[in-house]
PDB file of C-alpha atoms in Angstrom:
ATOM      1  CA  UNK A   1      24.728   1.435  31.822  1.00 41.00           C
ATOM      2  CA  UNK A   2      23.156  -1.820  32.752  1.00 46.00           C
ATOM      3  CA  UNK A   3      20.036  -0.553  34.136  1.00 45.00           C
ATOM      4  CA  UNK A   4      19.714   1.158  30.458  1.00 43.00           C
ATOM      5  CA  UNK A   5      20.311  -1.632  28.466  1.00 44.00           C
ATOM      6  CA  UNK A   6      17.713  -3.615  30.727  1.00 47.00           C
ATOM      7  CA  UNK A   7      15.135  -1.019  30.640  1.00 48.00           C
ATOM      8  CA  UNK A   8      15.864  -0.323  26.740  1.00 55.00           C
ATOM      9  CA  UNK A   9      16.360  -3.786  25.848  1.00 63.00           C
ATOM     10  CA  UNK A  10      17.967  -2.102  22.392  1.00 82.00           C
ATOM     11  CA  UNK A  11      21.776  -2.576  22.581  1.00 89.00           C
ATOM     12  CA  UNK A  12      23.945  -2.822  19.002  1.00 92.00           C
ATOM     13  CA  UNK A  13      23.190  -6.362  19.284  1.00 93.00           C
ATOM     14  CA  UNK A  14      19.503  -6.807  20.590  1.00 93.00           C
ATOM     15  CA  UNK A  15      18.911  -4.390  17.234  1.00 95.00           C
ATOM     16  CA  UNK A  16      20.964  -6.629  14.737  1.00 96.00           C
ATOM     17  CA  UNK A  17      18.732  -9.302  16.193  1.00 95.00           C
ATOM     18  CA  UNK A  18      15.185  -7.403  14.965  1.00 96.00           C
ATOM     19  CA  UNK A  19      17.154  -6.448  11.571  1.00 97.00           C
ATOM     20  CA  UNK A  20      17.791  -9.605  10.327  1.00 97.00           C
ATOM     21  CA  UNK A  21      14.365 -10.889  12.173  1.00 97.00           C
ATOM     22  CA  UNK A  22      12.227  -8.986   9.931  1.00 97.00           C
ATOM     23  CA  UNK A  23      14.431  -9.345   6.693  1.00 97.00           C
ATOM     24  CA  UNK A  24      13.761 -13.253   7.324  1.00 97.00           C
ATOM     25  CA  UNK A  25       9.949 -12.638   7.601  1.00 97.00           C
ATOM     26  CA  UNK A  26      10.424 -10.662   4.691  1.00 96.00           C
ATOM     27  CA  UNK A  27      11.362 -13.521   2.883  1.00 96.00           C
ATOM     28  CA  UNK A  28       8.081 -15.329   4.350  1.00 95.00           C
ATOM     29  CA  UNK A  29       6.286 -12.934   2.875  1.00 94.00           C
ATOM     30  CA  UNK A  30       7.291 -13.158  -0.689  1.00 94.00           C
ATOM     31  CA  UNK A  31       7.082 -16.797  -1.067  1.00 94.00           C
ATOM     32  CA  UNK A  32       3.018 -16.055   0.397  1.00 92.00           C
ATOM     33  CA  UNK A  33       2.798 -14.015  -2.931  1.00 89.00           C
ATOM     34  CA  UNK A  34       0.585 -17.073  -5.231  1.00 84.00           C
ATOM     35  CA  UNK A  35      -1.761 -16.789  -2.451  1.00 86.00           C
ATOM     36  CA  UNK A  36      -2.751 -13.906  -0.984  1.00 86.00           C
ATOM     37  CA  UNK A  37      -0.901 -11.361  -3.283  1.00 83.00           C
ATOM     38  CA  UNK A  38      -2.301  -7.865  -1.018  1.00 83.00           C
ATOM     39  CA  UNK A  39      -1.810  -8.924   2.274  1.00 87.00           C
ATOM     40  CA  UNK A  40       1.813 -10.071   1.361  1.00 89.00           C
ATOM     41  CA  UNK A  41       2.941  -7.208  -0.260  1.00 89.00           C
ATOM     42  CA  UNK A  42       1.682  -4.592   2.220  1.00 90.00           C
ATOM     43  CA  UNK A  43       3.631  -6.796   5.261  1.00 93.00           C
ATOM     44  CA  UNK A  44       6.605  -6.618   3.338  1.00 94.00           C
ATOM     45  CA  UNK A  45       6.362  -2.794   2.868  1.00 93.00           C
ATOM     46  CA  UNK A  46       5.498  -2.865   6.351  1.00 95.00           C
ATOM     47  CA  UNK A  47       9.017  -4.492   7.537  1.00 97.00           C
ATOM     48  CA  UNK A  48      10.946  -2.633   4.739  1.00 97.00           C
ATOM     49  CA  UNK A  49       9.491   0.870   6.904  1.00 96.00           C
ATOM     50  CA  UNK A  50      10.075  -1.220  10.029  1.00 98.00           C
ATOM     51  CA  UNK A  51      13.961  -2.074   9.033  1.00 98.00           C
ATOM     52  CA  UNK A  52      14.914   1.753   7.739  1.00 98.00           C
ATOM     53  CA  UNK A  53      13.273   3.025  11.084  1.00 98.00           C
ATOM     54  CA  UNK A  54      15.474   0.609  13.060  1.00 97.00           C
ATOM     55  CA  UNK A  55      18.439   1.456  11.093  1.00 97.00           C
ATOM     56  CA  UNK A  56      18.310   5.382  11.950  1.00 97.00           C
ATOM     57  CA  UNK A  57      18.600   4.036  15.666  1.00 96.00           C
ATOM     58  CA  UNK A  58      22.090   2.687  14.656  1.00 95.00           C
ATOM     59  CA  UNK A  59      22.845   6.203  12.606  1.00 91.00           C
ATOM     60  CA  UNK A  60      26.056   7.325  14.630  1.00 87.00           C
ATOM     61  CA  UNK A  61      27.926   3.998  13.923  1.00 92.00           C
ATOM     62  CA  UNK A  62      27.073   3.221  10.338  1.00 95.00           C
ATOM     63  CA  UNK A  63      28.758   4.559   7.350  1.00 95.00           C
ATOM     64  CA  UNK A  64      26.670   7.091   4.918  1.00 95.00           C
ATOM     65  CA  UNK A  65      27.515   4.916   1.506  1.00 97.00           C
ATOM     66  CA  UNK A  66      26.296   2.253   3.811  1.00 96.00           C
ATOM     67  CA  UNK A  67      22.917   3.962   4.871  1.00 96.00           C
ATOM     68  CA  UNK A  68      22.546   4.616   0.934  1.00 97.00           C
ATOM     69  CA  UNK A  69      22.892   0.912   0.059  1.00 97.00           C
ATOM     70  CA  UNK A  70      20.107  -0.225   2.300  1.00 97.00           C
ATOM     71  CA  UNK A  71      17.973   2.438   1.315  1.00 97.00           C
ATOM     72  CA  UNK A  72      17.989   1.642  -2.640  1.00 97.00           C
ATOM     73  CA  UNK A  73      17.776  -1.875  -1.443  1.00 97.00           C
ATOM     74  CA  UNK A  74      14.324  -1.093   0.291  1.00 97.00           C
ATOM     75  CA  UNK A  75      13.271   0.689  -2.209  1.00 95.00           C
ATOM     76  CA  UNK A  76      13.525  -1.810  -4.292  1.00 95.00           C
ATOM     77  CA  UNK A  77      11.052  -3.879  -2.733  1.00 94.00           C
ATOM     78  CA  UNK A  78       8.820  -1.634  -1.873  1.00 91.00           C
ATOM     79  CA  UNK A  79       8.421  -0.057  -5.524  1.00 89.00           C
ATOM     80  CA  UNK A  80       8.005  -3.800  -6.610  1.00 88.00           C
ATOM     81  CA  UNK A  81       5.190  -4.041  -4.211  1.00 82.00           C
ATOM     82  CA  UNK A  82       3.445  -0.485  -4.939  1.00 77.00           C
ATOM     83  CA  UNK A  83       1.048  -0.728  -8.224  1.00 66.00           C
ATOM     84  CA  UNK A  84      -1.305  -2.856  -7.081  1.00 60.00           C
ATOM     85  CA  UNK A  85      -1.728  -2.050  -3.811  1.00 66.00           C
ATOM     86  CA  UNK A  86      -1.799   1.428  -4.410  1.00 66.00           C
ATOM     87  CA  UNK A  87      -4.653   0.493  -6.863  1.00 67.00           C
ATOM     88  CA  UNK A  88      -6.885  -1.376  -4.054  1.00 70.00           C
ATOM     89  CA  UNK A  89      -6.134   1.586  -1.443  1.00 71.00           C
ATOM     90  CA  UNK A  90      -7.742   4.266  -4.192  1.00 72.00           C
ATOM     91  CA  UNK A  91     -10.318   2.383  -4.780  1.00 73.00           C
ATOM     92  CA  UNK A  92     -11.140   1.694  -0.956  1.00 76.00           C
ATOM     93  CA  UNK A  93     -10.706   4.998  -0.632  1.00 76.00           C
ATOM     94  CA  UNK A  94     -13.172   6.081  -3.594  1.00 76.00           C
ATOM     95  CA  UNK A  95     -15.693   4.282  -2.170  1.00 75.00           C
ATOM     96  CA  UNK A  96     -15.915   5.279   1.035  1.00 76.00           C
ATOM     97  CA  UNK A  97     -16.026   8.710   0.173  1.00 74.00           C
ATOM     98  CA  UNK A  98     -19.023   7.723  -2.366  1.00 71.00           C
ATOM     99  CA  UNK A  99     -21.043   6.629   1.096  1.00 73.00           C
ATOM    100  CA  UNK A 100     -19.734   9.458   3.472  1.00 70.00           C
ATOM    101  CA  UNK A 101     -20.871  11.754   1.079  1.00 65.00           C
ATOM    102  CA  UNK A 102     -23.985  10.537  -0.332  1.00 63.00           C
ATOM    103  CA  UNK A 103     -22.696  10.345  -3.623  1.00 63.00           C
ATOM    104  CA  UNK A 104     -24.711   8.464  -6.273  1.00 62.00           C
ATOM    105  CA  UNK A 105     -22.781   4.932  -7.932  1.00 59.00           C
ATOM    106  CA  UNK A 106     -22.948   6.827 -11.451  1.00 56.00           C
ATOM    107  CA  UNK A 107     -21.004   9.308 -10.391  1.00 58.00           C
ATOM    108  CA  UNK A 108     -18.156   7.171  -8.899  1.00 62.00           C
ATOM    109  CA  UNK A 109     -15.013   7.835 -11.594  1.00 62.00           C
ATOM    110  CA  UNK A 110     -13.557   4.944 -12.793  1.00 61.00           C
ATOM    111  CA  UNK A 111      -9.552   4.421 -12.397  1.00 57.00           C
ATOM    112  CA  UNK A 112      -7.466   4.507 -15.540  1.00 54.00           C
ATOM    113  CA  UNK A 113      -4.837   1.800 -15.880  1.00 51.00           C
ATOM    114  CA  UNK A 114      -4.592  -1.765 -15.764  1.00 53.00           C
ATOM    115  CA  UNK A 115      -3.991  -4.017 -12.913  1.00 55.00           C
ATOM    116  CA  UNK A 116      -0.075  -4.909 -12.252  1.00 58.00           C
ATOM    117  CA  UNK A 117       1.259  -8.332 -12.233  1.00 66.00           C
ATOM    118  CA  UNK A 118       2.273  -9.353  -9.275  1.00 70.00           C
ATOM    119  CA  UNK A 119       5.950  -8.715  -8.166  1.00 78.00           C
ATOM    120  CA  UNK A 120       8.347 -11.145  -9.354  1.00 87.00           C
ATOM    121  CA  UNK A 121       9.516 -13.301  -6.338  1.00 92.00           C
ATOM    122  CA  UNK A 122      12.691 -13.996  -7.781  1.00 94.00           C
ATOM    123  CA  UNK A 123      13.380  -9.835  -8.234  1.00 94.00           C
ATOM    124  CA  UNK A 124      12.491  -9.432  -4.451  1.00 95.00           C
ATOM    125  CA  UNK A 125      14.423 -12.248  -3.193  1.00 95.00           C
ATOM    126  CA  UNK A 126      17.450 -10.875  -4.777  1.00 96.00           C
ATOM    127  CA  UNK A 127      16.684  -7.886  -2.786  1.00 96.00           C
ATOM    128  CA  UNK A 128      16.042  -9.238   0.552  1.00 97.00           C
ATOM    129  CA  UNK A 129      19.030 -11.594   0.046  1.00 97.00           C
ATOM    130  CA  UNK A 130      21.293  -8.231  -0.523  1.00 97.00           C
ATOM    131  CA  UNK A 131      19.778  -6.369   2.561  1.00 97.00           C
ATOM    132  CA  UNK A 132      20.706  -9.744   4.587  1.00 97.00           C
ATOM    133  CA  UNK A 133      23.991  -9.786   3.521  1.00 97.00           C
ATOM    134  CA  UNK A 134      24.141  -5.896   4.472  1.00 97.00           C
ATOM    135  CA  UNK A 135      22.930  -6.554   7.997  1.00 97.00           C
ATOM    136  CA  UNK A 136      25.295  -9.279   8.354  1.00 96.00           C
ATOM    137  CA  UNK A 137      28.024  -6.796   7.465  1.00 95.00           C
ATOM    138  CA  UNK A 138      26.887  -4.308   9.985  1.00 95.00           C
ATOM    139  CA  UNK A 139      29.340  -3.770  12.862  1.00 94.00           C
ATOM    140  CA  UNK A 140      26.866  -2.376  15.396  1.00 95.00           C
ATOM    141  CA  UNK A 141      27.222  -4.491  18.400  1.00 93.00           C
ATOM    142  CA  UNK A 142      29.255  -1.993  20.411  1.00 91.00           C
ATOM    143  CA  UNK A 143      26.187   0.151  20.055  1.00 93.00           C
ATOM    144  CA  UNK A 144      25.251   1.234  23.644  1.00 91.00           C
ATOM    145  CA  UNK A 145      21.699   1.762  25.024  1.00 90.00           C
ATOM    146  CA  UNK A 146      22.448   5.542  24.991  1.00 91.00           C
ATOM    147  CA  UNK A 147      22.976   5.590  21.786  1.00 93.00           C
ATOM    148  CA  UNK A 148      19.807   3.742  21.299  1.00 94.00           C
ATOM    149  CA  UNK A 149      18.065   6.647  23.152  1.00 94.00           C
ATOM    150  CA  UNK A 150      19.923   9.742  21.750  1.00 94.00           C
ATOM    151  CA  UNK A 151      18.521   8.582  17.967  1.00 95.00           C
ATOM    152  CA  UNK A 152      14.899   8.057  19.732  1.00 96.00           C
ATOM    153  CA  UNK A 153      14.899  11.079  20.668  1.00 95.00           C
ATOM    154  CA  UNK A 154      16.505  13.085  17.578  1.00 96.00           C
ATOM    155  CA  UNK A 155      13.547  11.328  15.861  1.00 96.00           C
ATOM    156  CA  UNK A 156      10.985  12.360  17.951  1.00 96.00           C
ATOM    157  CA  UNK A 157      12.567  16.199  17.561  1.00 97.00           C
ATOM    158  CA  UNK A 158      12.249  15.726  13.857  1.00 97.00           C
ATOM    159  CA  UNK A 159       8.741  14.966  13.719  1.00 97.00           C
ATOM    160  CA  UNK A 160       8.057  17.479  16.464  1.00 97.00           C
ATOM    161  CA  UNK A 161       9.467  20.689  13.953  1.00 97.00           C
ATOM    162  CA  UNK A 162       7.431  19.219  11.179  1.00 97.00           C
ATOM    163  CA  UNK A 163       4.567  18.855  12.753  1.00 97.00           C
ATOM    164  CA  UNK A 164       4.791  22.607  14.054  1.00 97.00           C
ATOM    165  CA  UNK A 165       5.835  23.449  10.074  1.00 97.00           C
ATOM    166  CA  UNK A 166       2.518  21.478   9.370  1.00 96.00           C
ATOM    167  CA  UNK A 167       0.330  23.504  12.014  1.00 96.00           C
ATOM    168  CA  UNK A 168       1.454  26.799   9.738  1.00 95.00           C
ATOM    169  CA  UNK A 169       0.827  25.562   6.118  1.00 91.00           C
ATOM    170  CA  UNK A 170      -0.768  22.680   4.160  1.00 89.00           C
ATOM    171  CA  UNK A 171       2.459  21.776   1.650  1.00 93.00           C
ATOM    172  CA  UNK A 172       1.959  18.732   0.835  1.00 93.00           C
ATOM    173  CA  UNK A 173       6.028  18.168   0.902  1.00 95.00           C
ATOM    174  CA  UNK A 174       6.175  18.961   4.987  1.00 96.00           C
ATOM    175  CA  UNK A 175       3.238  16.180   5.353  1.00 96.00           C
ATOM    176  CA  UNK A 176       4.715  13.770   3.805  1.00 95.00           C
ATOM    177  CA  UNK A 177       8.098  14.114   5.574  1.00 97.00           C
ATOM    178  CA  UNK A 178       5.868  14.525   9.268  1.00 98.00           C
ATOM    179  CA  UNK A 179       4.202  11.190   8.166  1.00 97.00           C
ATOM    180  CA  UNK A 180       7.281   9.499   7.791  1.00 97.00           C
ATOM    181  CA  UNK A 181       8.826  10.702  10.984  1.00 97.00           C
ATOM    182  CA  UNK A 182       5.885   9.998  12.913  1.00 98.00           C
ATOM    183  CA  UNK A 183       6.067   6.421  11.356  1.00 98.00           C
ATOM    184  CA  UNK A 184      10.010   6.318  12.653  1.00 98.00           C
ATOM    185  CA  UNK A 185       8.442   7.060  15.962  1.00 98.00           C
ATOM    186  CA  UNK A 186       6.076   4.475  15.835  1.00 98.00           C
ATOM    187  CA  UNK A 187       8.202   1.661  14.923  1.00 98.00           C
ATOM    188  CA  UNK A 188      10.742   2.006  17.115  1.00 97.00           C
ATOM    189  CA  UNK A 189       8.921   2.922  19.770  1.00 96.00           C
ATOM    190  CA  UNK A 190       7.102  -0.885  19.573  1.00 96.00           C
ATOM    191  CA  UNK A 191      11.000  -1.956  19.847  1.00 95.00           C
ATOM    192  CA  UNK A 192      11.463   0.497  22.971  1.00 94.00           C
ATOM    193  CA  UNK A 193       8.229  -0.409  24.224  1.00 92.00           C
ATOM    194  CA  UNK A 194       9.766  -0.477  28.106  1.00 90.00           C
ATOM    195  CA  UNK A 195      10.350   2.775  27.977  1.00 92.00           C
ATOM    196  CA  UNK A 196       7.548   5.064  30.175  1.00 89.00           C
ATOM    197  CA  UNK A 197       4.727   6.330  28.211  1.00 92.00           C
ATOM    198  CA  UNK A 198       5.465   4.321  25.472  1.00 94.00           C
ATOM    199  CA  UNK A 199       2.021   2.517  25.577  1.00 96.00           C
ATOM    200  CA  UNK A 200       0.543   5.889  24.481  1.00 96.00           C
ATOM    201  CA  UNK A 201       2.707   7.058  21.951  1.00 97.00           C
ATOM    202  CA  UNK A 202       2.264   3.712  20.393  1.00 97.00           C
ATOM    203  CA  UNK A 203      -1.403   4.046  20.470  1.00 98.00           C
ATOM    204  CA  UNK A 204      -1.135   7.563  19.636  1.00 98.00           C
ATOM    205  CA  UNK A 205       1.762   7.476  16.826  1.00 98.00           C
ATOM    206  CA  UNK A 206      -0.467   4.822  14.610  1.00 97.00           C
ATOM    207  CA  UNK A 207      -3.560   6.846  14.732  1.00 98.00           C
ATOM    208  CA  UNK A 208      -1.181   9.896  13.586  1.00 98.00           C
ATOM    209  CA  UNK A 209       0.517   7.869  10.969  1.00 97.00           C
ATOM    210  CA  UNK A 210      -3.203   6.468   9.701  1.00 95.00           C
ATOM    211  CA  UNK A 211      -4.604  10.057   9.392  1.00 97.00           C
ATOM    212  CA  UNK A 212      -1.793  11.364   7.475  1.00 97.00           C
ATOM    213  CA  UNK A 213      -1.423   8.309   5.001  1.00 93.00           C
ATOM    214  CA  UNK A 214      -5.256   8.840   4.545  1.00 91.00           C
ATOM    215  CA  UNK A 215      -4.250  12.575   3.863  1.00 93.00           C
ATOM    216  CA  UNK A 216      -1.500  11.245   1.425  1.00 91.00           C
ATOM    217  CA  UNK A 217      -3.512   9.462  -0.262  1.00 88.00           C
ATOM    218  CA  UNK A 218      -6.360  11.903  -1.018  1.00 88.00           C
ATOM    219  CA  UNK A 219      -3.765  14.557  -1.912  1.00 87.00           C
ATOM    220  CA  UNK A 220      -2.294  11.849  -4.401  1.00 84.00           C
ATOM    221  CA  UNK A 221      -6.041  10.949  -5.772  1.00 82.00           C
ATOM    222  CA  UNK A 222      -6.330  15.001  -6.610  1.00 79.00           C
ATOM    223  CA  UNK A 223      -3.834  14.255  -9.517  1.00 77.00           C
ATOM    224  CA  UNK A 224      -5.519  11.487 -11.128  1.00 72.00           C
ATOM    225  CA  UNK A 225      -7.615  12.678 -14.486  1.00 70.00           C
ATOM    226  CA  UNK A 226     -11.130  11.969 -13.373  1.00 66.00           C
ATOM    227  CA  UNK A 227     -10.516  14.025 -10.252  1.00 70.00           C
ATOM    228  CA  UNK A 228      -8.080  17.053 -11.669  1.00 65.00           C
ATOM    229  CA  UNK A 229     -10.819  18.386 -13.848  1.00 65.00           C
ATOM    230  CA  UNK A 230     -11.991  22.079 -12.699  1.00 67.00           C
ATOM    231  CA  UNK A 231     -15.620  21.426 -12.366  1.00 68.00           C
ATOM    232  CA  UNK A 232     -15.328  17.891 -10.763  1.00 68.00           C
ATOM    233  CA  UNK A 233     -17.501  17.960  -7.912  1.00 73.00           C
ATOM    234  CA  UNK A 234     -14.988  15.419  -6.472  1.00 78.00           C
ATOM    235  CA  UNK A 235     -12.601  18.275  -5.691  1.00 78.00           C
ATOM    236  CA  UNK A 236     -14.726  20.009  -3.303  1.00 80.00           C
ATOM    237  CA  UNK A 237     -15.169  16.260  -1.744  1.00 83.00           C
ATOM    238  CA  UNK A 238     -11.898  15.724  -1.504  1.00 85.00           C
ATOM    239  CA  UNK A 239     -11.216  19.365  -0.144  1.00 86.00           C
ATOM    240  CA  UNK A 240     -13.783  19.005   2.458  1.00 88.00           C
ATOM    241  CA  UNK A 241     -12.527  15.473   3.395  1.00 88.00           C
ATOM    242  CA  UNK A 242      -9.129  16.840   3.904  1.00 92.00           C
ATOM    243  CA  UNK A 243      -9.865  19.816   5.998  1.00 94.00           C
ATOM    244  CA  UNK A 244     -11.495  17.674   8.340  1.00 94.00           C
ATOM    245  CA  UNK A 245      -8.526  15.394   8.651  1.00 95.00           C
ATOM    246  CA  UNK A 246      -6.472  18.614   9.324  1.00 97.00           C
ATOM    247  CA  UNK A 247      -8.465  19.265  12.119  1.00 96.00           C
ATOM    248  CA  UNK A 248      -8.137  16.035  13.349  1.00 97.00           C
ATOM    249  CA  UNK A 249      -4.602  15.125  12.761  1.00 98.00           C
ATOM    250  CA  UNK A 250      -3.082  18.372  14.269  1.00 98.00           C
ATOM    251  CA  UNK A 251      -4.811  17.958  17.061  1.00 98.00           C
ATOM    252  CA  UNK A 252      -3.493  14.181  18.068  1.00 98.00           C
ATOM    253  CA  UNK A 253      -0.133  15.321  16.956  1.00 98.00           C
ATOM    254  CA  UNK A 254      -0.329  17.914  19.937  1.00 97.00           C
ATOM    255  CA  UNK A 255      -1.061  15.539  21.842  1.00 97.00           C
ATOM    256  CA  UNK A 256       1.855  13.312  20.766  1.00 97.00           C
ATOM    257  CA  UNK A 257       4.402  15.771  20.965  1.00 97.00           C
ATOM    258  CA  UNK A 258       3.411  17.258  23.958  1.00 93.00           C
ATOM    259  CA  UNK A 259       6.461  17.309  25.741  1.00 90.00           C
ATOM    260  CA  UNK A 260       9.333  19.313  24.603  1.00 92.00           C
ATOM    261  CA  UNK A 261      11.914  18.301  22.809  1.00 86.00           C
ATOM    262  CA  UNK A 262      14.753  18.736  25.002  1.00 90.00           C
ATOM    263  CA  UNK A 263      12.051  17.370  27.803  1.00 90.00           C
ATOM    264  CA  UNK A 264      11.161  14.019  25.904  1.00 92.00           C
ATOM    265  CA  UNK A 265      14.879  12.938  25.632  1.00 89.00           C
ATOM    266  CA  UNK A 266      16.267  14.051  29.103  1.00 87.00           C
ATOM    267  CA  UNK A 267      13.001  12.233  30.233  1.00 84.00           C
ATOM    268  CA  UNK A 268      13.946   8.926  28.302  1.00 87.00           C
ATOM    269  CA  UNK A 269      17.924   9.647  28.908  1.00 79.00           C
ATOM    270  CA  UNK A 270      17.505   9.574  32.572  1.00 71.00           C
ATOM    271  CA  UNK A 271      16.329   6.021  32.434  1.00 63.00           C
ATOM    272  CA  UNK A 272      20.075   4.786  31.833  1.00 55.00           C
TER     273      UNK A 272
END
């Protein structure tokens, strides 16, 4: 037991102590807002991803209506935080597929809509107050290093299945839920960095996670008006641009979830 929760470093109460870390930065983050609105609100979608992937480490010992409450709470902020960002990562993304494709300016579509205001601080403070208060409440210090390590591992299992789901079709639905497991991975892997061979899923989980959200967001960009229409030459760009990231994301996830699943967590389990 103590050589696990040295070599873990993620007891109950090591992982109370990142919670309530990054709901505090969080709160940095909003009152950065006035200034530099984009940068803000993707760090605080950032730590909203980073606190639900935490949370599923402490799964066996927190209650379901619980789970729900943080999740709506985190939603909250990160819905708050969505329109424009989601604005300036289409249009990023327009353009560079304007220069890897040789397209001419006159052809680049321009997005419908007007710009959001920015989030109201006081709306995600109320938020980030109630997901404090939430953490506070949780009773997860008896959580043992095991425990820690049977979650890791159940994710890791999770986004191994998808990403063999993935490997057979392109639904959109089973890439989305892959991304978001391999994002789990990710994040609490950088909090179980001691673990061996972490280095490299790090390294290898963001590149995953990158490719997919790029995927994600090209899939989304198919259902915007100037790209939907039938003889858009923008949906054999997009097509093309996507069948290349297949390619390249099915191979690193191979490469991520190499070993098996029962493998991976006997491997990790025999640390304790």
């Amino acid at each position: 037991m103590k050589r696990s929760r040295e070599l873990t470093g993620l007891s109950g109460r090591r992982l109370k102590h990142l919670l309530h870390h990054l709901c505090e930065r969080a709160q940095e983050d909003v009152t950065r807002l006035a200034v530099h609105e984009e940068v803000a609100t993707h760090q605080l979608r950032v730590r909203m991803k980073k606190i639900l992937s935490l949370l599923r480490l402490a799964h066996p010992v927190i209650e379901p209506q619980t789970m729900q409450a943080f999740r709506l709470h985190i939603r909250a902020v990160k819905c708050a935080c969505a329109g424009n960002r989601d604005r300036a990562v289409q249009s990023r993304l327009i353009d560079k597929l304007v220069r890897r494709f040789h397209l001419s300016p006159k052809h680049r579509p321009r997005m419908a809509g007007e710009p959001h205001d920015a989030p109201s601080s006081s709306h995600l403070c109320h938020q980030l107050h109630a997901l404090g208060l939430l953490i506070d409440s949780l009773r997860i210090e008896a959580l043992t290093a095991e425990q820690v390590l049977e979650q890791h591992a159940r994710c890791y299992r999770r986004g191994r299945r998808l990403m063999k789901q993935a490997a057979e079709n392109t639904d959109n639905e089973v890439l989305h839920r892959w991304r978001h497991r391999v994002k789990d991975l990710y994040f609490q892997t950088l909090a179980l960095r001691q673990l061996p061979g972490a280095s490299r899923r790090i390294k290898r989980a963001k590149r995953l996670g990158h490719l997919l959200g790029r995927d994600q967001d090209l899939a989304n960009l198919t259902h915007e008006p100037a790209f939907s229409m039938r003889r858009s030459p923008w949906r054999q760009v997009i097509g093309e641009h996507r069948e290349e990231l297949r390619s390249r994301y099915l191979a690193l996830g191979h490469k991520l979830y190499a070993p098996h699943g029962s493998r991976f967590g006997e491997g990790i389990l025999s640390q304790a």
